[in-house]
CSV table of C-alpha atoms in Angstrom, one decimal:
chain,number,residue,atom,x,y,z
A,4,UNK,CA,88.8,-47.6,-141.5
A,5,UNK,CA,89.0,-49.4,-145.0
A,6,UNK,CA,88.0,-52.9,-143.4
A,7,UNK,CA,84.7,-53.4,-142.1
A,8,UNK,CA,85.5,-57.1,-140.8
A,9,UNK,CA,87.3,-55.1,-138.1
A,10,UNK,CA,84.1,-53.4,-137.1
A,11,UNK,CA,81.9,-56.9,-137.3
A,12,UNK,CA,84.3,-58.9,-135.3
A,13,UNK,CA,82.3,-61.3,-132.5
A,14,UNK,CA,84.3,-59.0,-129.9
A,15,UNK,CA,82.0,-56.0,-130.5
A,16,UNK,CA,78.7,-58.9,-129.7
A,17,UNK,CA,80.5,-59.4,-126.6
A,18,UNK,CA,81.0,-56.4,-125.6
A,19,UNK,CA,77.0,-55.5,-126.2
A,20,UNK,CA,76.1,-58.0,-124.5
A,21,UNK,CA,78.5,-56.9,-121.1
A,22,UNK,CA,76.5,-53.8,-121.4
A,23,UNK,CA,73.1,-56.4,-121.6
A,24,UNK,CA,74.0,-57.7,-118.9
A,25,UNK,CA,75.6,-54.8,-116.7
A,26,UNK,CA,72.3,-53.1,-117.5
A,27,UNK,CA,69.9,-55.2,-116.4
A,28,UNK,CA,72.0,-56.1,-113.0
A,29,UNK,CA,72.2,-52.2,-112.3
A,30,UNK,CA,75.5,-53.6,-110.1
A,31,UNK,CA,77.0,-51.3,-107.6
A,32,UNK,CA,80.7,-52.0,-108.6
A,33,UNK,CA,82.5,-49.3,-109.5
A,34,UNK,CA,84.6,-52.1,-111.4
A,35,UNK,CA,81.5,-53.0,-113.8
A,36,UNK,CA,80.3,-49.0,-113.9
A,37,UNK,CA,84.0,-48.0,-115.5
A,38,UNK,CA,83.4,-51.2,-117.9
A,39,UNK,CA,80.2,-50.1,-118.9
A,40,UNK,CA,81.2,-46.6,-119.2
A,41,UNK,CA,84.0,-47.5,-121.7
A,42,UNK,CA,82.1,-50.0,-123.9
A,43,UNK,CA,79.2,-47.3,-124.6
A,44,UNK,CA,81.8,-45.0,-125.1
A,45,UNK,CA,83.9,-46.9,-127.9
A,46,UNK,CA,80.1,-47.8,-129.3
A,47,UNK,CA,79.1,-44.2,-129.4
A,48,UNK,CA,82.2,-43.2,-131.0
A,49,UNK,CA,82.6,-45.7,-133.4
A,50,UNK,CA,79.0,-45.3,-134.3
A,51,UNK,CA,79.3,-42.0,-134.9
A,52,UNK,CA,82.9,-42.0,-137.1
A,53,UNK,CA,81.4,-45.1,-139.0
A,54,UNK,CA,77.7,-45.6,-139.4
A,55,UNK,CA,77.4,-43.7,-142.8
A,56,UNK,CA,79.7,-47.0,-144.2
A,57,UNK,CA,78.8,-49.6,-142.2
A,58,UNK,CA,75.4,-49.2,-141.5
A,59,UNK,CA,74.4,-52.6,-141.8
A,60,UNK,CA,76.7,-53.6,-139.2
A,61,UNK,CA,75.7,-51.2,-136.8
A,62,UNK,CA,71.7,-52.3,-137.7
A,63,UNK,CA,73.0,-56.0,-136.4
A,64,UNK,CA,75.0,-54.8,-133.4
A,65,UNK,CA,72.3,-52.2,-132.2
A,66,UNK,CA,68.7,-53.4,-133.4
A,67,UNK,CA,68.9,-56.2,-130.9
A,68,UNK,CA,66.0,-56.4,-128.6
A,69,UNK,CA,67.6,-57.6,-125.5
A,70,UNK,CA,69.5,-54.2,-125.6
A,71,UNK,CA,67.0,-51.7,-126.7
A,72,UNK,CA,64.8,-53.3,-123.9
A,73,UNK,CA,67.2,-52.7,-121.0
A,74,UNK,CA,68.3,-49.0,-122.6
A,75,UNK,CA,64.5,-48.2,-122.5
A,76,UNK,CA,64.5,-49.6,-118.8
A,77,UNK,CA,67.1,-47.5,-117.8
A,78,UNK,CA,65.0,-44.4,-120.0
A,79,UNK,CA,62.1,-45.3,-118.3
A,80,UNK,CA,63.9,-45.6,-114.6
A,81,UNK,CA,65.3,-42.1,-115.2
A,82,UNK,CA,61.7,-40.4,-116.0
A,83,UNK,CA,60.8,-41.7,-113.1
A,84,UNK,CA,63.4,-40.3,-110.9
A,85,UNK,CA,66.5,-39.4,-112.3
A,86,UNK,CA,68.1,-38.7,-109.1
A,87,UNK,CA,67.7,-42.1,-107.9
A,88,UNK,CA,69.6,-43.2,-111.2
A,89,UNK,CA,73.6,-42.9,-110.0
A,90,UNK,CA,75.3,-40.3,-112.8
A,91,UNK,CA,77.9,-43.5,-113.9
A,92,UNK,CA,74.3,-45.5,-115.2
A,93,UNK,CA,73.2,-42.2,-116.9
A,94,UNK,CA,76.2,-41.7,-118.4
A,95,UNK,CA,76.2,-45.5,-119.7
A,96,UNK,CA,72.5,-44.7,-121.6
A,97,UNK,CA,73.7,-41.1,-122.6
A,98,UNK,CA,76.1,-42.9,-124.4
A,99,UNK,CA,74.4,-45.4,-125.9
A,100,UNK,CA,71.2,-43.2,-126.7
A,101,UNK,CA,74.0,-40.7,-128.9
A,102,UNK,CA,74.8,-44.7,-130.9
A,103,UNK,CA,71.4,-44.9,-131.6
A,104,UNK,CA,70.6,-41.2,-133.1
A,105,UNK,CA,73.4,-41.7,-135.1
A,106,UNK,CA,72.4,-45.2,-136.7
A,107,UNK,CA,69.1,-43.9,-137.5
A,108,UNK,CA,69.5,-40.5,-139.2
A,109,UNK,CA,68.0,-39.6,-141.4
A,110,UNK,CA,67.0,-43.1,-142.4
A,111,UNK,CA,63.0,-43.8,-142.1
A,112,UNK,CA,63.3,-47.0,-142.5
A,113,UNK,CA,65.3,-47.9,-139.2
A,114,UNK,CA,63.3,-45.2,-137.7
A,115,UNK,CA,59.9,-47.2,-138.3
A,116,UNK,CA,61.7,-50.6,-136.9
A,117,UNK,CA,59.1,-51.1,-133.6
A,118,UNK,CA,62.2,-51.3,-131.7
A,119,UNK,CA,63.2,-48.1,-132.0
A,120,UNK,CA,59.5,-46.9,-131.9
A,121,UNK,CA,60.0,-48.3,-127.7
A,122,UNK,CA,62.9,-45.7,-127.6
A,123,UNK,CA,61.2,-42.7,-128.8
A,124,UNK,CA,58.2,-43.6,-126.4
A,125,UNK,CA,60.7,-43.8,-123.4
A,126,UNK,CA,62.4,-40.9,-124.1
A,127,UNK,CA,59.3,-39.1,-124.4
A,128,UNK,CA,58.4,-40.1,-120.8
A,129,UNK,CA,61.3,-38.1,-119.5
A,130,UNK,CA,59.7,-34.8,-120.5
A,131,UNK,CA,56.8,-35.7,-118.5
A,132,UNK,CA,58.9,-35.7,-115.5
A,133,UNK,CA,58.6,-33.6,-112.3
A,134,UNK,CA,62.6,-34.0,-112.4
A,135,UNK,CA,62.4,-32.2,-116.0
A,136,UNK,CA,60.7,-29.2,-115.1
A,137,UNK,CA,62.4,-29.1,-111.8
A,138,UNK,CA,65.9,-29.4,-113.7
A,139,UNK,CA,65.0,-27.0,-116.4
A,140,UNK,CA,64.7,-24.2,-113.3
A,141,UNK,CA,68.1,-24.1,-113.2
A,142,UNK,CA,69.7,-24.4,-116.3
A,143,UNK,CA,72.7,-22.2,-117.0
A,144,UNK,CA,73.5,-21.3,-113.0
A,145,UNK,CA,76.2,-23.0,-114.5
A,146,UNK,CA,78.6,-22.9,-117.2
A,147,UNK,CA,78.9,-27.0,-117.6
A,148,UNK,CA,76.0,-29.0,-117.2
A,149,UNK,CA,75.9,-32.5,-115.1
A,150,UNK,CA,75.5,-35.9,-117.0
A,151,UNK,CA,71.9,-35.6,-115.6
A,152,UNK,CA,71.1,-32.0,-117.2
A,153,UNK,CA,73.3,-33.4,-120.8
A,154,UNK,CA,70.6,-36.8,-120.8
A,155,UNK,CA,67.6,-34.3,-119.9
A,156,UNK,CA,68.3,-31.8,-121.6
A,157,UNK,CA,70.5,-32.3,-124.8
A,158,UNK,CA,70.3,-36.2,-125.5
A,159,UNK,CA,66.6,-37.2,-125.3
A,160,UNK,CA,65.7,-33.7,-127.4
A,161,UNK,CA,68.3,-34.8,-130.2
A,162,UNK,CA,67.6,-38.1,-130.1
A,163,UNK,CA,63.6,-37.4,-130.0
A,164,UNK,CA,64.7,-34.8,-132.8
A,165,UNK,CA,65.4,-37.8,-135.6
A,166,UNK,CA,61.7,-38.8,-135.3
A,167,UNK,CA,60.9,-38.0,-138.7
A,168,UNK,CA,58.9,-40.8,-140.2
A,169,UNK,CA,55.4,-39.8,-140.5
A,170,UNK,CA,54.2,-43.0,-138.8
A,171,UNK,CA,55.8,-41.8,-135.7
A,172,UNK,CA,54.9,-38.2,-135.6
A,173,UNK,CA,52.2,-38.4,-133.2
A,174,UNK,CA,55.0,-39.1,-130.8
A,175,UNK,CA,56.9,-35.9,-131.9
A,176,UNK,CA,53.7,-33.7,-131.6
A,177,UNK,CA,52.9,-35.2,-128.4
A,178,UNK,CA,55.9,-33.9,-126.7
A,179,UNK,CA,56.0,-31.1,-128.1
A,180,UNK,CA,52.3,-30.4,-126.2
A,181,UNK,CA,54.6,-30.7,-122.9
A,182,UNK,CA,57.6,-29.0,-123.8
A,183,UNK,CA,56.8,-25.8,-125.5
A,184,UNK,CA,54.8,-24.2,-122.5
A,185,UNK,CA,57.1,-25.8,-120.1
A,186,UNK,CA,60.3,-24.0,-122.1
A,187,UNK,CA,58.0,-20.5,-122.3
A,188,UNK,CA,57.8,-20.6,-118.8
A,189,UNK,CA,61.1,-21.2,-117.6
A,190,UNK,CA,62.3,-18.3,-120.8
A,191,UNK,CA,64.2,-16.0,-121.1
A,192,UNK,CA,67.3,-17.8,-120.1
A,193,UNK,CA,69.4,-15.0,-118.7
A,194,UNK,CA,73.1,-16.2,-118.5
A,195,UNK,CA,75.5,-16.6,-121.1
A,196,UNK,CA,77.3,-19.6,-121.3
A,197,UNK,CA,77.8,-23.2,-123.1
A,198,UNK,CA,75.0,-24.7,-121.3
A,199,UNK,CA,72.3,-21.8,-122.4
A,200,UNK,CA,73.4,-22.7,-125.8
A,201,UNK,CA,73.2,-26.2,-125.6
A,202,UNK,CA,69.6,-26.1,-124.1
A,203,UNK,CA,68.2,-23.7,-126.0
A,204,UNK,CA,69.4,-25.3,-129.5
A,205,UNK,CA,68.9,-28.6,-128.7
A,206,UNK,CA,65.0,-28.5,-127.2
A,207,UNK,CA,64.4,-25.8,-130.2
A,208,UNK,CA,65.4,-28.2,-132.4
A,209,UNK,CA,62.7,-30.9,-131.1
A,210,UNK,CA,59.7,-27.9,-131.0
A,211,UNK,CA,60.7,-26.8,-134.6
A,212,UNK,CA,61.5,-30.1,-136.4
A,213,UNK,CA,58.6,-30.8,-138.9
A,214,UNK,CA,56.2,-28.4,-137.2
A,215,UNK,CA,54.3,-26.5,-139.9
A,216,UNK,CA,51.3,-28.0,-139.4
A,217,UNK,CA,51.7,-27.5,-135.7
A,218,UNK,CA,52.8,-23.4,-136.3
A,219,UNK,CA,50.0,-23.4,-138.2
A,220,UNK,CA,47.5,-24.5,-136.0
A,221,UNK,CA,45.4,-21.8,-133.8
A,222,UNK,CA,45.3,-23.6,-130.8
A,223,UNK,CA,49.3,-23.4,-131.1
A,224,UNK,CA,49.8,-19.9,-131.9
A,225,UNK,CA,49.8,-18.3,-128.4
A,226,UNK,CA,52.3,-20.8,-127.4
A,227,UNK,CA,54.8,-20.4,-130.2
A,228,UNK,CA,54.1,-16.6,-130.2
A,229,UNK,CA,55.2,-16.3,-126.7
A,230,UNK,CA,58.6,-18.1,-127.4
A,231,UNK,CA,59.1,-15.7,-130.1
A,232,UNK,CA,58.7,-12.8,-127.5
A,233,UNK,CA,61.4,-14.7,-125.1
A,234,UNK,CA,63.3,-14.9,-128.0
A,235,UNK,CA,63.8,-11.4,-129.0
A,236,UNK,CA,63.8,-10.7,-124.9
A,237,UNK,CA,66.9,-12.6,-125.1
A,238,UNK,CA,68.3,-11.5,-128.2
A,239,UNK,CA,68.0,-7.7,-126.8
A,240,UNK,CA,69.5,-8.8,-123.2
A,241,UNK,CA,72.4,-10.9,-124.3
A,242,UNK,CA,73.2,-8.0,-127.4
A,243,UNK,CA,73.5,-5.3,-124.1
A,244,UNK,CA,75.3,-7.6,-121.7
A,245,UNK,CA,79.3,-6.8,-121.1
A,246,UNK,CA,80.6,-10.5,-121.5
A,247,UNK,CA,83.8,-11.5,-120.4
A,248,UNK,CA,83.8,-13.9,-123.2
A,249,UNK,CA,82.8,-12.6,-126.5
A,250,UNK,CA,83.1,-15.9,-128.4
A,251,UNK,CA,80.4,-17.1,-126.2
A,252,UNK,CA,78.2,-14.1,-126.8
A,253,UNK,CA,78.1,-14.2,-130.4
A,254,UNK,CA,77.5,-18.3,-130.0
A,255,UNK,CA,74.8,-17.8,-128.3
A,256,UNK,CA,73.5,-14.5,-130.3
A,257,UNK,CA,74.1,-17.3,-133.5
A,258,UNK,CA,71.6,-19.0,-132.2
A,259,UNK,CA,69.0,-17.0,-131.0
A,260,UNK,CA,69.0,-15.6,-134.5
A,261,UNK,CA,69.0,-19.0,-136.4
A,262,UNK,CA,65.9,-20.3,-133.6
A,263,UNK,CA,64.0,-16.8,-134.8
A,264,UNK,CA,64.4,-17.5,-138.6
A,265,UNK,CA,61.8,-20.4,-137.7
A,266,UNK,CA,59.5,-18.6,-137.8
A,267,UNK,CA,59.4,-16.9,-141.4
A,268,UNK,CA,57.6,-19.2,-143.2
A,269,UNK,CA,53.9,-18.4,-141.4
A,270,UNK,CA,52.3,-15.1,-141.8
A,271,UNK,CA,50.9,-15.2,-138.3
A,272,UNK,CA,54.8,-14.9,-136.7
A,273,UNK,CA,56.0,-12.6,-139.5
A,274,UNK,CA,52.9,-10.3,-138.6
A,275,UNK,CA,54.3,-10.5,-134.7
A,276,UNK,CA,58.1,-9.9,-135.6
A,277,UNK,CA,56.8,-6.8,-137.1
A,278,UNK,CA,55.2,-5.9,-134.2
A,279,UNK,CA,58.0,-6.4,-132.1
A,280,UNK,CA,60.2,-3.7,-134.4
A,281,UNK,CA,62.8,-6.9,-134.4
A,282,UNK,CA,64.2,-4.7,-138.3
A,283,UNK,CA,65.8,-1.9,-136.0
A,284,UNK,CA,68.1,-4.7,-133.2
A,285,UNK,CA,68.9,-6.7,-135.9
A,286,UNK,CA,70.0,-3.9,-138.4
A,287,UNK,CA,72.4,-3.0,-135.2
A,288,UNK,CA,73.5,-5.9,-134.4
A,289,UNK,CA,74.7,-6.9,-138.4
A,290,UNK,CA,76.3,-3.4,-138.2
A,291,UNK,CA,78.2,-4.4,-134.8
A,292,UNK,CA,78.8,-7.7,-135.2
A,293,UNK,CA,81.0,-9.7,-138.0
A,294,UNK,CA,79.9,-12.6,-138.3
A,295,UNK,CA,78.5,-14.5,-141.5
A,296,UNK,CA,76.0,-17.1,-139.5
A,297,UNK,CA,74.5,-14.5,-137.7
A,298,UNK,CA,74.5,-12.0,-141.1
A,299,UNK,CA,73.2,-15.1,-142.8
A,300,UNK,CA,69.9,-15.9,-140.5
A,301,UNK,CA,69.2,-11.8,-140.0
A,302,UNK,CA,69.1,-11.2,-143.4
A,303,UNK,CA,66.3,-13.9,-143.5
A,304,UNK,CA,64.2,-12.5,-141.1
A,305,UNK,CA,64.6,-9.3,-142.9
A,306,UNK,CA,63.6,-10.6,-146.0
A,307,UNK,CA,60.8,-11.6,-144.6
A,308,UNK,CA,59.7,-8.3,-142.5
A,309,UNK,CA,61.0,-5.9,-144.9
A,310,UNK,CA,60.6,-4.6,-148.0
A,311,UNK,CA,62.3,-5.5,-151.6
A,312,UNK,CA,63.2,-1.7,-151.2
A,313,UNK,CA,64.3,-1.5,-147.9
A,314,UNK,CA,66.3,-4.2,-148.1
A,315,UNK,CA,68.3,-3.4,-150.6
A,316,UNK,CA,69.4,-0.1,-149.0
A,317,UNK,CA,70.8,-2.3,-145.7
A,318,UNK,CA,74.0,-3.6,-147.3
A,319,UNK,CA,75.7,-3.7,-150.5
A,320,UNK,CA,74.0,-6.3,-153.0
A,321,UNK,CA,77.3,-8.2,-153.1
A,322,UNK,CA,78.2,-8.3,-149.6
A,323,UNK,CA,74.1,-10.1,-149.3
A,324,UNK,CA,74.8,-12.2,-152.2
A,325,UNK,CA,78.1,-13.6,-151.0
A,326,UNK,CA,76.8,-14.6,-147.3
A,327,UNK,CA,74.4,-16.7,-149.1
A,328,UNK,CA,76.3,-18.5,-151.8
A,329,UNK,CA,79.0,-19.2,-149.0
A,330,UNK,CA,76.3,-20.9,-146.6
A,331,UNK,CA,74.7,-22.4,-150.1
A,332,UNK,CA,78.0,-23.5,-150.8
A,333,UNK,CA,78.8,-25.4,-147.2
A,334,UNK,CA,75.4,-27.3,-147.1
């Protein structure tokens, strides 16, 4: 789109403040719900194609407190009880919630706007919820999740994931307090399918993000030790499991492998992936598997558990040195 006065036409204020107003009403009309439903969904995607142009108009259409107020009543209604929230609403804030982890990025400065500080502290409520843990219990029985599971359990990590700004970490660690024993004990997700990968990426992502200091704290260790155990359960089940779909086994293998290479920076976990002999599945795996993303992360970990010797015995030099300058390459 090469003119922005399309994107900052009064049409788009309108249309927010339909969504205001349809938020705050909560009207049972299936009439409004498909309205509301459409608007978030043009905002979402045109927040998403655009906001690295435009960010200044998406600042002035989104950083408006009438909205964020209502979005973080809807947050707040659904850590309450989402299944009193009917799945058209949640799908309106799912929506909306994706706008607003696009516009703000990677940018601190948006990030640190108090407004979005009453986002991050809604969305934090859900993971306090009886519905969370009661949800998480049965993640992947099924191979697409419901609007409820994709708010719980993909949207409110990724959006809680941008909180980067050191003035808002507290919130982060906070969480993170809840989740990580709450994720060990529903581990090791068993099935293999989208929604194990979606889950297991996306609340990884919010236990991982700017967690050295955490890692690296003793009181944490057990915790984080225990999901590297679940980790390299599930790594070793999902390796010997038969799938029907073999795409989705090395997705979900892709990630297991990229969460584990987490871990290689602290002593304390390399000490543990020694321990669990991890070198001798993942050597297999490399030799049974062809695939450059999962190549890439293994040969992480076993730069970090192995030898200068041994590694260079596991592959030819070139073959290592070309799965890194291609993933160097791509960042």
């Amino acid at each position: 789109m090469n003119d922005p006065h399309v994107l900052d036409h009064p049409i788009f204020v309108t249309l927010r403040d339909t969504l205001v107003s349809f938020l705050h009403d909560n009207q049972n009309n299936q009439t409004m719900y498909q309205l509301a439903k459409d608007i978030s969904s043009l905002i979402s995607n045109m927040t998403f194609k655009f906001v690295n142009t435009y960010v200044d108009i998406f600042k002035r259409l989104l950083i408006y407190k009438p909205l964020i107020n209502q979005v973080s009543e809807g947050i707040n209604k659904c850590a309450q009880n989402i299944g009193n929230v009917s799945e058209e609403f949640v799908e309106v804030l799912n929506n909306l919630l994706f706008a607003y982890e696009k516009l703000i990025h990677k940018r601190l400065d948006i990030q640190d706007d108090p407004s979005i500080t009453i986002l991050f502290e809604s969305v934090a409520k859900c993971f306090l919820s009886h519905n969370y843990e009661e949800m998480l219990e049965h993640i992947g029985e099924h191979t697409e999740m419901s609007i409820r599971e994709e708010f719980f359990f993909e949207r409110c990590p990724l959006f809680l994931h941008q909180c980067r700004s050191q003035h808002r970490r507290h919130i982060l660690n906070d969480v993170r307090k809840i989740l990580l024993p709450l994720f060990n004990k529903r581990l090791p997700l068993k099935q293999v399918n989208k929604s194990v990968i979606t889950v297991l990426g996306s609340i990884c992502a919010v236990i991982f993000i700017c967690s050295y200091g955490m890692m690296n704290n003793e009181a944490f260790y057990d915790q984080y030790e225990k999901l590297l155990s679940h980790l390299n359960e599930m790594l070793s089940n999902v390796y010997s499991i038969r799938s029907e779909n073999d795409l989705i086994k090395i997705e979900l293998i892709q990630e297991i492998v990229e969460q584990m290479s987490n871990f290689i920076s602290i002593e304390q976990y390399i000490g543990k992936m020694k321990e669990l002999q991890l070198s001798a599945r993942l050597l297999t795996i490399v030799d049974d598997i062809q695939d450059e993303a999962i190549h890439f992360q293994i040969y992480r970990i076993l730069a970090a558990i192995l030898t200068e010797k041994d590694i260079k015995t596991l592959a030819s030099p070139d073959k290592i040195v070309s799965i890194f300058l291609k993933k160097i390459i791509n960042i």
